[in-house]
PDB file of C-alpha atoms in Angstrom:
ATOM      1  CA  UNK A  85       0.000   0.000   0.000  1.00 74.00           C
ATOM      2  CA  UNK A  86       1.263   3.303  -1.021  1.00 79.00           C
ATOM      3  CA  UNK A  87       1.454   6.783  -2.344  1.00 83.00           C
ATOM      4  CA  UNK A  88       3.864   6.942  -5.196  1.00 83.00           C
ATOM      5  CA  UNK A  89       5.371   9.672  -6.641  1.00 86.00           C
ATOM      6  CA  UNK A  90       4.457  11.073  -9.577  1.00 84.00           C
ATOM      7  CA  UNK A  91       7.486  11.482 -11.294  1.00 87.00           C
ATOM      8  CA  UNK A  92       9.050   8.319 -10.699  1.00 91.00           C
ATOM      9  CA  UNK A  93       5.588   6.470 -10.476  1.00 93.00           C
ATOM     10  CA  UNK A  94       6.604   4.311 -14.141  1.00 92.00           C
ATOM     11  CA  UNK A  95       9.784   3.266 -12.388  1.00 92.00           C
ATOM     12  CA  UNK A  96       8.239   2.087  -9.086  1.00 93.00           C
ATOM     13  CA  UNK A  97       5.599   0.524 -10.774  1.00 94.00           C
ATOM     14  CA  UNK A  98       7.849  -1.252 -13.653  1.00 93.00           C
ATOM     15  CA  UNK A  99      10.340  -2.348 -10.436  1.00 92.00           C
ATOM     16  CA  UNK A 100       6.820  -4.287  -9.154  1.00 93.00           C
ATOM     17  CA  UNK A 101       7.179  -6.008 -12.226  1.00 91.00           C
ATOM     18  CA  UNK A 102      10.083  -7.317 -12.050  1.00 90.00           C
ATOM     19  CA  UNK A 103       9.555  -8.734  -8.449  1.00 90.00           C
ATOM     20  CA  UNK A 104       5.847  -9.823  -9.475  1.00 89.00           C
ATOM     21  CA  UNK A 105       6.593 -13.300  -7.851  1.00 86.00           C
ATOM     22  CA  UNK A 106       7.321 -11.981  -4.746  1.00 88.00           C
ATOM     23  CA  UNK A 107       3.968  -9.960  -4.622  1.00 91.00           C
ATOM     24  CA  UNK A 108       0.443 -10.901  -4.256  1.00 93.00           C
ATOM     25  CA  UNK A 109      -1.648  -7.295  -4.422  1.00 96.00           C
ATOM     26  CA  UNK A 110      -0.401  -3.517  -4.248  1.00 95.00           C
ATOM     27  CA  UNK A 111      -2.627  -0.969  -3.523  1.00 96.00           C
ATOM     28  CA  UNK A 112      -1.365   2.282  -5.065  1.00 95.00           C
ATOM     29  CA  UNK A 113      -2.702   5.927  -5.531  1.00 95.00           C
ATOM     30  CA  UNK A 114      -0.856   7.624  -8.321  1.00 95.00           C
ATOM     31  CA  UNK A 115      -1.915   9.990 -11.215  1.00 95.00           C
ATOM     32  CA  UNK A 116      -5.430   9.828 -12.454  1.00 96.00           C
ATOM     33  CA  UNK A 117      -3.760   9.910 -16.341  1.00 95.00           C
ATOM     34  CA  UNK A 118      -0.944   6.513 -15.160  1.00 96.00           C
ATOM     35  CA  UNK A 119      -3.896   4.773 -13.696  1.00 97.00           C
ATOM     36  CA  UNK A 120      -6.114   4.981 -17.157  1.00 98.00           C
ATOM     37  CA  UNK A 121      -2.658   3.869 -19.013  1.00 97.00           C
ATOM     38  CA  UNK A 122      -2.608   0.593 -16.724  1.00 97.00           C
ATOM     39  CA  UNK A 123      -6.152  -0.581 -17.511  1.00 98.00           C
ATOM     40  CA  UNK A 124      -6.145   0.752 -21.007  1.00 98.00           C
ATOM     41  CA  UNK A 125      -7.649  -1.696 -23.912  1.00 97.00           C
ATOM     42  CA  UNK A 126      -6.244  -1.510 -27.296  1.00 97.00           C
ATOM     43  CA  UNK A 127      -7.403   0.616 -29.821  1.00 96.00           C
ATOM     44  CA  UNK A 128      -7.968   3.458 -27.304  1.00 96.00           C
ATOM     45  CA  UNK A 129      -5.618   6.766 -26.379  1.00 95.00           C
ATOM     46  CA  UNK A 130      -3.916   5.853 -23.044  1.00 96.00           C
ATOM     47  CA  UNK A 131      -3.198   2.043 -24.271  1.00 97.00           C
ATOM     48  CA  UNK A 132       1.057   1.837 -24.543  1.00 96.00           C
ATOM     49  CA  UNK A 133       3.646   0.095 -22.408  1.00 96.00           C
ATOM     50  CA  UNK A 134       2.452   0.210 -19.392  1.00 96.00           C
ATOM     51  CA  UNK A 135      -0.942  -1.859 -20.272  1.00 97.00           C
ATOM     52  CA  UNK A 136       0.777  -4.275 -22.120  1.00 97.00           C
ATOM     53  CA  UNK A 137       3.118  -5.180 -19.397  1.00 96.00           C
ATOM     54  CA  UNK A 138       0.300  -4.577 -16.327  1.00 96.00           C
ATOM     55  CA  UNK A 139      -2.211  -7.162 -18.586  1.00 96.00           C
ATOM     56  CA  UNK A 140       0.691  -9.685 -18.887  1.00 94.00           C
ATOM     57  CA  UNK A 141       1.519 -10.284 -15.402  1.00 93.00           C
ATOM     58  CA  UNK A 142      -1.641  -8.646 -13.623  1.00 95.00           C
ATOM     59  CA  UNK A 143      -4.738  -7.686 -13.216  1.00 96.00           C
ATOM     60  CA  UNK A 144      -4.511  -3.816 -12.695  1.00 97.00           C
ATOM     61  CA  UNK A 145      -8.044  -2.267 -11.262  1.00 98.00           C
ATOM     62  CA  UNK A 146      -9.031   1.252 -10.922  1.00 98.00           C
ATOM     63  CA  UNK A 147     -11.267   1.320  -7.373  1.00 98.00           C
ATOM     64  CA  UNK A 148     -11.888   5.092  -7.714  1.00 97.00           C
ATOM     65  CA  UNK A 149     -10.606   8.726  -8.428  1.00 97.00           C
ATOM     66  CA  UNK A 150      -9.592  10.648  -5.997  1.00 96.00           C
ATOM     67  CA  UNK A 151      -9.785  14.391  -6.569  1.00 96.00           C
ATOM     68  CA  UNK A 152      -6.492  16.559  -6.313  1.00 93.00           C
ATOM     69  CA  UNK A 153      -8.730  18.550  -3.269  1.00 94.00           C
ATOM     70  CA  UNK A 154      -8.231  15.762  -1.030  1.00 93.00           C
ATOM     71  CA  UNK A 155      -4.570  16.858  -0.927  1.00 88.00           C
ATOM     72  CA  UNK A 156      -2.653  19.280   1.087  1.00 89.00           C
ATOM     73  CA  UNK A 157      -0.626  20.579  -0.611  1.00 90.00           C
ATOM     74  CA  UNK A 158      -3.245  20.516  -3.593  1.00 90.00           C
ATOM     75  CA  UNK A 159      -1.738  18.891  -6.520  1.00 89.00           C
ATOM     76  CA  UNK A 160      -2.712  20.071 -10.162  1.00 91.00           C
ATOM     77  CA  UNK A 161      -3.429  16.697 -10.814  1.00 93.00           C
ATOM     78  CA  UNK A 162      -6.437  13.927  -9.447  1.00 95.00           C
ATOM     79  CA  UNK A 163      -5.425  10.843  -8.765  1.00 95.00           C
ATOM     80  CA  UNK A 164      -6.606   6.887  -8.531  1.00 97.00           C
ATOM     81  CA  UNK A 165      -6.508   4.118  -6.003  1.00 97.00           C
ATOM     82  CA  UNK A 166      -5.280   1.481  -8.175  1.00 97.00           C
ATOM     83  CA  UNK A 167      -5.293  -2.142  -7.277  1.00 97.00           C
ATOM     84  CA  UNK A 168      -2.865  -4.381  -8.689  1.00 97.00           C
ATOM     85  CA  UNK A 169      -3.214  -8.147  -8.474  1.00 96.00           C
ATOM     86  CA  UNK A 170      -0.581 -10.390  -9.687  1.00 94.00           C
ATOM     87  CA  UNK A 171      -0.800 -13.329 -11.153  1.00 86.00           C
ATOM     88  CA  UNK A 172      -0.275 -16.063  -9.052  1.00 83.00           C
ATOM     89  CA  UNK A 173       0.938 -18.669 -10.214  1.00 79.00           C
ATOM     90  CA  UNK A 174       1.931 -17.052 -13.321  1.00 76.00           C
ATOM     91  CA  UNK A 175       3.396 -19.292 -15.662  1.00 79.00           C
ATOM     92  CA  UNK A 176       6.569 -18.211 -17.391  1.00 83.00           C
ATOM     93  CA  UNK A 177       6.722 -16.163 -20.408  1.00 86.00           C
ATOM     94  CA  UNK A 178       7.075 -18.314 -23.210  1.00 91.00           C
ATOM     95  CA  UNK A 179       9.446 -15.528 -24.710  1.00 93.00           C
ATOM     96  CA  UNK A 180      12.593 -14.253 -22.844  1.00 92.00           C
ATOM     97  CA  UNK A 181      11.327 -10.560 -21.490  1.00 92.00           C
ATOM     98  CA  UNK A 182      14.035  -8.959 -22.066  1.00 92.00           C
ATOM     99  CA  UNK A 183      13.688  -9.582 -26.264  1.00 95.00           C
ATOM    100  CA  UNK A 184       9.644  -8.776 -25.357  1.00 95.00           C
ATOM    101  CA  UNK A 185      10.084  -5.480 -23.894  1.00 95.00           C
ATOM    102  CA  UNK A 186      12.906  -4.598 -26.729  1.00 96.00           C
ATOM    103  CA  UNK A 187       9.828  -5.513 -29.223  1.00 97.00           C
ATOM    104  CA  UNK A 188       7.040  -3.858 -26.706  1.00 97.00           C
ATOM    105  CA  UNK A 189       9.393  -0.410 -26.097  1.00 95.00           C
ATOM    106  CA  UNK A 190      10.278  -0.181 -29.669  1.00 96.00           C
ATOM    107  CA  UNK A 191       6.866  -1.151 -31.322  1.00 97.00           C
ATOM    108  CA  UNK A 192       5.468   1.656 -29.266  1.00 96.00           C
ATOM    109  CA  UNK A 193       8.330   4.868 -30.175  1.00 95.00           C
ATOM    110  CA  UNK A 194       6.051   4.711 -33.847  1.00 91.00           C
ATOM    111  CA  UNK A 195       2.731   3.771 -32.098  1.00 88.00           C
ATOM    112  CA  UNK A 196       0.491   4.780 -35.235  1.00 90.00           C
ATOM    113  CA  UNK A 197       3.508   3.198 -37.878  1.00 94.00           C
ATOM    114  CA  UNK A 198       2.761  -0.120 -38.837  1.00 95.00           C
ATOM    115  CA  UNK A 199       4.738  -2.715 -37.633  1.00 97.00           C
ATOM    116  CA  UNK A 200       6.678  -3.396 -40.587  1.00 95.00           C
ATOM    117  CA  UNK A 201       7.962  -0.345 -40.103  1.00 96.00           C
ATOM    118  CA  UNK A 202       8.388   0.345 -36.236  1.00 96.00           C
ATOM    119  CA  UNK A 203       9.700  -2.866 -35.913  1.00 97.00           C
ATOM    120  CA  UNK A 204      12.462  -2.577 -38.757  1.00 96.00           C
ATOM    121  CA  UNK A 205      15.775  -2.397 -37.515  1.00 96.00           C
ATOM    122  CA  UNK A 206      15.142  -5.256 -35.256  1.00 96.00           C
ATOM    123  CA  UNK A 207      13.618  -7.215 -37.576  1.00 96.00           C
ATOM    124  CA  UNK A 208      16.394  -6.053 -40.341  1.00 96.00           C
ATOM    125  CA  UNK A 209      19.478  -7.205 -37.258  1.00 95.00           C
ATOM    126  CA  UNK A 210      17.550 -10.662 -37.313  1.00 95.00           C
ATOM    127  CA  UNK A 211      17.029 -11.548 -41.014  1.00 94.00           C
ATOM    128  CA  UNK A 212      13.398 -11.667 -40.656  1.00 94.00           C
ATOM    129  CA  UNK A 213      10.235 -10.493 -42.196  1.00 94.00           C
ATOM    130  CA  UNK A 214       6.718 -10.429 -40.153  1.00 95.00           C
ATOM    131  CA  UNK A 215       3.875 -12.313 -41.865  1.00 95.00           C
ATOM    132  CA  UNK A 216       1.550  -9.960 -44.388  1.00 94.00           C
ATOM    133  CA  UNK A 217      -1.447 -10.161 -41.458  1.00 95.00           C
ATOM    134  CA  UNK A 218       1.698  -8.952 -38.578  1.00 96.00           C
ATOM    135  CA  UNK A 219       3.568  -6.498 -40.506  1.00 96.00           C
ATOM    136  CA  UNK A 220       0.016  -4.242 -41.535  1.00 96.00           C
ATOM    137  CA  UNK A 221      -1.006  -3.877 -37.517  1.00 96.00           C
ATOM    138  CA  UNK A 222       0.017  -0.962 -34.920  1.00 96.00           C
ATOM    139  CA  UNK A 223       1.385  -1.746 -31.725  1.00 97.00           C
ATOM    140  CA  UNK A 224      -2.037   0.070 -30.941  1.00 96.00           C
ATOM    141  CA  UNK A 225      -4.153  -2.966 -32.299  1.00 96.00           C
ATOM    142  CA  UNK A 226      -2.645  -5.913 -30.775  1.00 97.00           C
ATOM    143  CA  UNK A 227      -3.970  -7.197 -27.202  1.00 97.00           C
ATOM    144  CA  UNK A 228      -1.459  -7.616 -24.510  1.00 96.00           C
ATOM    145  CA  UNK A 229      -0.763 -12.032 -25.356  1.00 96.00           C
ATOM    146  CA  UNK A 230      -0.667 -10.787 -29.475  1.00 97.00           C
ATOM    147  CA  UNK A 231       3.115  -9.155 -28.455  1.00 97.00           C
ATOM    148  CA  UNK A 232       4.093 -12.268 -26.908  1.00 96.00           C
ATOM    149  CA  UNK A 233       3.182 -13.900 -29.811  1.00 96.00           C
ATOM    150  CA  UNK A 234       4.545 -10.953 -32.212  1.00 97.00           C
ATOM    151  CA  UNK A 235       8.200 -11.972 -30.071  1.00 96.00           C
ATOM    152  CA  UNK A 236       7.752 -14.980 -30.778  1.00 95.00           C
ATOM    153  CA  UNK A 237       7.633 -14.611 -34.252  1.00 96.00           C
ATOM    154  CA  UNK A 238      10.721 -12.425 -34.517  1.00 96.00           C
ATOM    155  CA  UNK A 239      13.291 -14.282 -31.879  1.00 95.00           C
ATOM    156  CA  UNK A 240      11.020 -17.607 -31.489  1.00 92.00           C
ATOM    157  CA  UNK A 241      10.513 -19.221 -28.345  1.00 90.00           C
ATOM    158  CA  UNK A 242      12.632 -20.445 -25.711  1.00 84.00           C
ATOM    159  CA  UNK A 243      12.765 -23.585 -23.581  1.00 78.00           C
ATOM    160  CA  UNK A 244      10.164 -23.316 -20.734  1.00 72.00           C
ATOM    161  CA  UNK A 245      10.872 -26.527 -19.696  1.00 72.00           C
ATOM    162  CA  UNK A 246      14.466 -25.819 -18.699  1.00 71.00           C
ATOM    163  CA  UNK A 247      14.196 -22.483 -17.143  1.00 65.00           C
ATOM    164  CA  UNK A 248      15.126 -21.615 -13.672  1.00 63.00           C
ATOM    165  CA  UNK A 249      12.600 -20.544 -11.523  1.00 61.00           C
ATOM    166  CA  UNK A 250      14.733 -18.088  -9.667  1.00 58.00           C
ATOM    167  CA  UNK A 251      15.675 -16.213 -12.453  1.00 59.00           C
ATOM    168  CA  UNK A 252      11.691 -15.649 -13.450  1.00 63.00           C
ATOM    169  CA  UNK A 253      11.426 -12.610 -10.578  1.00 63.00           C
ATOM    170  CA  UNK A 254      13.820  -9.618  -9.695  1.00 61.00           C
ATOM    171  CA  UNK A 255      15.786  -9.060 -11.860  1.00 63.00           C
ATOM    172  CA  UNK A 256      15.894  -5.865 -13.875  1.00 72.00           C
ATOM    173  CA  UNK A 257      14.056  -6.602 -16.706  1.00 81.00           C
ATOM    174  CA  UNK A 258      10.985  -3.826 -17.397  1.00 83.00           C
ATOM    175  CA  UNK A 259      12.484  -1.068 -14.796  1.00 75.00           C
ATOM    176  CA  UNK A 260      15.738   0.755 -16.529  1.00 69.00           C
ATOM    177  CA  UNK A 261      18.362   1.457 -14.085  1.00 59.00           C
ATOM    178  CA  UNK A 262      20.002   3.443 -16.025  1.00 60.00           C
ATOM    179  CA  UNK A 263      17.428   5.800 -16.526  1.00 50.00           C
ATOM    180  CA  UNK A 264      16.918   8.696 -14.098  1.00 41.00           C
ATOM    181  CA  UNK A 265      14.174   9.668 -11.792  1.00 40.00           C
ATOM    182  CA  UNK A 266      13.541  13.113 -14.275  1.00 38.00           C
ATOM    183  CA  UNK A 267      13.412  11.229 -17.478  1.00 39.00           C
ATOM    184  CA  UNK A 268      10.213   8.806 -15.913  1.00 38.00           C
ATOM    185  CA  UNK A 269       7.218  11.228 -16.948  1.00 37.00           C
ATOM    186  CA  UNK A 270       3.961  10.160 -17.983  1.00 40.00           C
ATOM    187  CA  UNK A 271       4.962  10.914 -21.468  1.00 40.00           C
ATOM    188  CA  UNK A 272       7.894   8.226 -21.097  1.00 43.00           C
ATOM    189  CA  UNK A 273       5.056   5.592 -20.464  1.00 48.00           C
TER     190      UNK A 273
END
């Protein structure tokens, strides 16, 4: 349970991520306009990164809005109580996430290019082409499971069956630490 900052609200909540075996539920108020991203459905404004990678390994909720007069300071802002319920057990991704959130983070720079295009220098560093019915979709069109699949069809998929389970949770996968607190605005998301 917790208030999080708004500027580094995309970190925090991208750091959850990473340790989502190691959490059940988080309870979070942060900015009205983060909370819409989170539960966004494709096709819509506010869908991007963060919905993609919320919907993969949660089930983010908006309970309700809080106004920006219930704070003191007032902010210029309102904000949500967010519930965020992981899922448990969650089976492993049946891509590696690092090669997901490469395809996610770059499919999304070009949101409204098709994918032939936003997608070309990795699919050009690969030697691959996307099938006629992948390349002519935005990253705005596909549901949350379609970029697993999209991965998939660009790297292929790796060997569940041999995977170690420790490895699955905290390490630094969808946070960047590298990036700095001032670069993590909503716009970033």
């Amino acid at each position: 349970i917790g208030n999080l900052p708004y500027y580094i609200t995309s970190q925090i909540l991208f750091a959850l991520c990473d340790h989502h075996a190691a959490i059940r539920r988080a309870c979070v108020t942060m900015q009205w306009e983060v909370a819409q991203r989170l539960v966004a459905q494709p096709r819509t404004k506010p869908y991007g990164i963060l919905s993609v990678v919320f919907q993969l390994y949660a089930r983010p909720q908006i309970l309700f809005k809080i106004p920006n007069t219930a704070f003191y300071p007032q902010p210029k802002v309102s904000s949500a109580l967010v519930a965020i319920e992981f899922l448990h057990p969650r089976p492993p991704l049946p891509v590696d996430p690092k090669k997901l959130r490469l395809v996610i983070n770059t499919s999304f720079r070009q949101r409204r290019k098709m994918l032939r295009q936003s997608l070309k220098g990795i699919l050009k560093s690969v030697a691959k082409t996307l099938p006629d019915d992948w390349a002519t979709k935005r990253p705005e069109e596909l549901r949350p499971p379609e970029f697993l699949k999209l991965t998939a069809l660009i790297y292929g998929y790796r060997d569940i069956e041999n995977l170690d389970p420790a490895l699955e949770s905290g390490y630094p996968v969808w946070r960047d630490p590298s990036s700095s607190s001032s670069s993590s605005t909503v716009d970033n998301l």
